[in-house]
XYZ file of C-alpha atoms in Angstrom:
239
model
C 27.304 -17.792 4.366
C 24.280 -17.872 2.099
C 22.638 -21.280 1.669
C 20.699 -22.698 -1.282
C 17.570 -22.982 0.855
C 17.810 -19.294 1.782
C 18.176 -18.314 -1.879
C 15.188 -20.484 -2.783
C 13.038 -18.974 -0.021
C 13.910 -15.347 -0.824
C 13.406 -15.687 -4.580
C 10.065 -17.466 -4.016
C 8.780 -14.460 -2.041
C 8.570 -12.535 -5.300
C 5.301 -14.422 -5.848
C 2.160 -13.737 -3.827
C 1.300 -17.416 -3.284
C 4.629 -18.030 -1.561
C 4.335 -14.864 0.538
C 0.988 -16.198 1.728
C 2.372 -19.701 2.260
C 5.373 -18.560 4.305
C 3.739 -15.396 5.747
C 6.892 -13.482 4.869
C 7.800 -10.492 2.688
C 10.924 -8.654 1.554
C 12.217 -5.149 2.299
C 15.257 -3.825 0.412
C 17.542 -0.895 1.165
C 19.029 0.456 4.389
C 16.503 3.271 4.961
C 13.467 1.072 4.389
C 14.820 -1.740 6.543
C 15.515 0.644 9.425
C 11.922 1.925 9.217
C 10.626 -1.632 9.520
C 13.078 -2.538 12.303
C 11.828 0.464 14.293
C 8.219 -0.666 13.890
C 6.182 -3.420 15.552
C 6.825 -5.803 12.647
C 8.886 -8.893 13.395
C 12.183 -9.545 11.620
C 12.731 -13.018 10.204
C 16.224 -12.667 8.645
C 18.494 -9.813 7.602
C 21.025 -10.231 4.785
C 23.596 -7.450 4.651
C 27.000 -6.712 3.164
C 27.895 -4.477 6.127
C 27.341 -4.886 9.878
C 25.447 -1.603 10.234
C 22.214 -2.844 11.850
C 21.455 -3.454 15.506
C 19.877 -6.880 14.999
C 20.300 -10.218 16.799
C 23.254 -12.235 15.477
C 21.124 -15.314 14.882
C 18.862 -13.307 12.553
C 21.679 -11.586 10.645
C 23.565 -13.081 7.697
C 26.616 -11.274 6.322
C 26.783 -11.725 2.551
C 28.957 -10.568 -0.322
C 27.768 -8.147 -3.004
C 27.516 -11.078 -5.402
C 25.373 -13.078 -2.964
C 23.090 -10.109 -2.325
C 22.592 -9.743 -6.062
C 21.273 -13.332 -6.182
C 18.587 -12.388 -3.655
C 17.658 -8.911 -4.827
C 14.901 -7.955 -7.246
C 16.693 -4.659 -7.899
C 19.092 -4.084 -10.807
C 21.494 -2.481 -8.345
C 21.127 -4.053 -4.868
C 21.429 -1.599 -1.997
C 23.623 -3.034 0.817
C 20.897 -5.065 2.528
C 17.748 -7.128 2.150
C 15.495 -8.132 5.029
C 12.700 -10.652 5.393
C 9.871 -9.727 7.762
C 6.852 -11.632 8.999
C 3.535 -10.486 7.531
C 1.532 -8.928 10.387
C -2.123 -9.624 11.037
C -4.212 -6.542 10.105
C -6.006 -4.697 12.876
C -9.783 -4.147 12.801
C -10.795 -1.157 10.666
C -11.578 1.946 12.738
C -14.883 3.260 11.391
C -14.698 6.508 13.334
C -12.199 8.208 11.070
C -11.422 8.909 7.426
C -10.829 5.718 5.421
C -9.542 5.207 1.878
C -10.939 2.192 -0.004
C -9.524 0.816 -3.258
C -11.665 -0.984 -5.820
C -9.220 -3.243 -7.708
C -6.179 -0.970 -7.993
C -3.635 -3.134 -9.826
C -0.427 -1.116 -10.231
C 2.186 -1.637 -7.462
C 3.519 1.908 -7.811
C 0.038 3.366 -7.412
C -0.685 1.316 -4.298
C 2.684 2.168 -2.769
C 2.103 5.878 -3.387
C -1.430 5.705 -1.963
C -0.090 4.061 1.217
C 2.436 6.921 1.524
C -0.370 9.440 0.999
C -2.456 7.823 3.733
C 0.545 8.072 6.056
C 1.142 11.731 5.100
C -2.489 12.760 5.621
C -2.939 10.760 8.825
C -5.298 8.141 7.380
C -4.742 5.038 9.498
C -6.897 2.565 7.531
C -6.674 1.594 3.879
C -9.285 -0.966 2.801
C -8.536 -2.908 -0.388
C -10.691 -5.185 -2.488
C -9.336 -8.719 -2.727
C -8.326 -8.097 -6.367
C -6.179 -5.075 -5.449
C -2.427 -5.673 -5.777
C -0.787 -7.208 -2.690
C 0.661 -4.570 -0.376
C 3.568 -6.932 0.411
C 4.561 -7.108 -3.251
C 8.229 -6.051 -3.316
C 7.543 -3.105 -5.650
C 4.743 -1.864 -3.390
C 6.937 -2.145 -0.291
C 9.696 -0.157 -2.029
C 7.231 2.540 -3.125
C 5.827 3.008 0.395
C 9.249 4.145 1.702
C 8.399 2.753 5.155
C 4.820 4.069 5.337
C 3.528 0.495 5.262
C 4.590 0.273 8.916
C 2.149 3.055 9.866
C -0.943 2.308 7.749
C -3.298 -0.585 8.502
C -3.998 -2.251 5.127
C -6.963 -4.637 5.108
C -8.051 -6.885 2.229
C -11.790 -7.426 2.426
C -14.818 -8.137 0.289
C -15.250 -4.449 -0.517
C -18.903 -4.768 -1.489
C -19.772 -6.403 1.849
C -17.666 -3.903 3.811
C -19.372 -0.894 2.221
C -22.849 -2.428 2.485
C -22.387 -2.996 6.220
C -20.741 0.338 7.021
C -22.843 3.214 8.357
C -20.220 5.786 7.359
C -20.872 8.165 4.427
C -19.379 6.723 1.251
C -17.813 9.011 -1.358
C -17.075 7.567 -4.793
C -14.719 9.252 -7.241
C -16.253 9.674 -10.714
C -15.701 11.923 -13.731
C -19.313 13.157 -13.487
C -19.397 13.593 -9.714
C -19.949 16.794 -7.755
C -17.044 19.263 -7.770
C -15.028 18.403 -4.644
C -13.880 22.044 -4.323
C -17.484 23.180 -3.830
C -18.422 20.669 -1.137
C -18.562 20.675 2.652
C -16.677 17.499 3.488
C -16.909 15.525 6.738
C -13.981 14.506 8.914
C -15.177 10.893 8.839
C -16.160 8.805 5.858
C -14.951 6.400 3.195
C -13.320 7.653 -0.011
C -13.554 4.964 -2.697
C -10.974 5.066 -5.497
C -11.441 2.934 -8.617
C -9.403 0.727 -10.917
C -6.858 2.490 -13.167
C -8.593 1.533 -16.421
C -12.235 1.012 -15.459
C -12.854 3.198 -12.430
C -15.317 2.095 -9.759
C -17.226 -1.074 -10.611
C -21.009 -1.070 -11.082
C -21.552 -3.185 -7.967
C -19.597 -0.735 -5.793
C -21.217 2.276 -7.485
C -24.610 1.145 -6.165
C -23.301 1.529 -2.588
C -21.953 5.081 -2.981
C -23.783 7.900 -1.163
C -22.109 10.814 -2.947
C -20.248 10.927 -6.250
C -17.378 13.404 -6.222
C -14.922 14.582 -8.875
C -11.956 16.837 -9.563
C -12.877 19.358 -12.286
C -10.686 19.855 -15.338
C -9.392 23.406 -15.761
C -7.488 23.016 -19.028
C -8.878 24.989 -21.988
C -9.064 21.965 -24.270
C -10.538 19.632 -21.633
C -8.712 16.853 -23.467
C -7.129 14.902 -20.602
C -9.139 11.726 -20.152
C -8.481 11.154 -16.441
C -6.034 11.575 -13.580
C -3.727 8.861 -12.300
C -5.434 7.179 -9.322
C -2.629 8.037 -6.895
C -2.590 11.680 -8.048
C -6.372 11.869 -7.641
C -6.114 10.316 -4.171
C -3.695 13.040 -3.093
C -6.094 15.778 -4.222
C -9.135 14.222 -2.547
C -7.260 13.629 0.721
C -6.019 17.206 0.685
C -9.569 18.479 0.334
C -11.008 16.177 3.017
C -8.248 17.241 5.418
C -8.352 20.954 4.595
């Protein structure tokens, strides 16, 4: 049976300050929950309308469809909702390819970028402190389980880049054509904010500006979506 305190806790986790306070986040949907259950992340509580998960009884709460709807952020709740403990990030491995985000704000973009890192074998994603929270429910949904396999670190990006000895590639409209470059296996690819790109402070720390050329006859498209651009750059670095 669902309690008022459980409802209050779950609904509060829609806000970042309460996720930080409780060190908990939400995963919705059977497929996503199974991905997280099969990972190293620790389950706090599972709420489900069907007994289809192999989870400890004391951590499992059977609920009705109506009760699940009270907890869910989705218009159409999907059988189950789980609460997991937020893991501590691992140290960043500076002997590999890293993606760094300078104030990416859209949850869908961050979720897609985490999936791209997983797809291309990038283990570390470094985010500026102003980048959207990776445990935001919309981000978690968009990662489709990839959040369990990518180490996401929130750091002072300027300090991180200033202290790193790795080559730093910044993505700019006027950068060097990425298709004409010899690219290393190790380095940091910095992606900028959706509206403003890479900030001036971060730009000063970039070793090489890179870009994706426009091939359209009119050359009218202003820019690429940051997640789309990330996929192209990762493809080229991994080619």
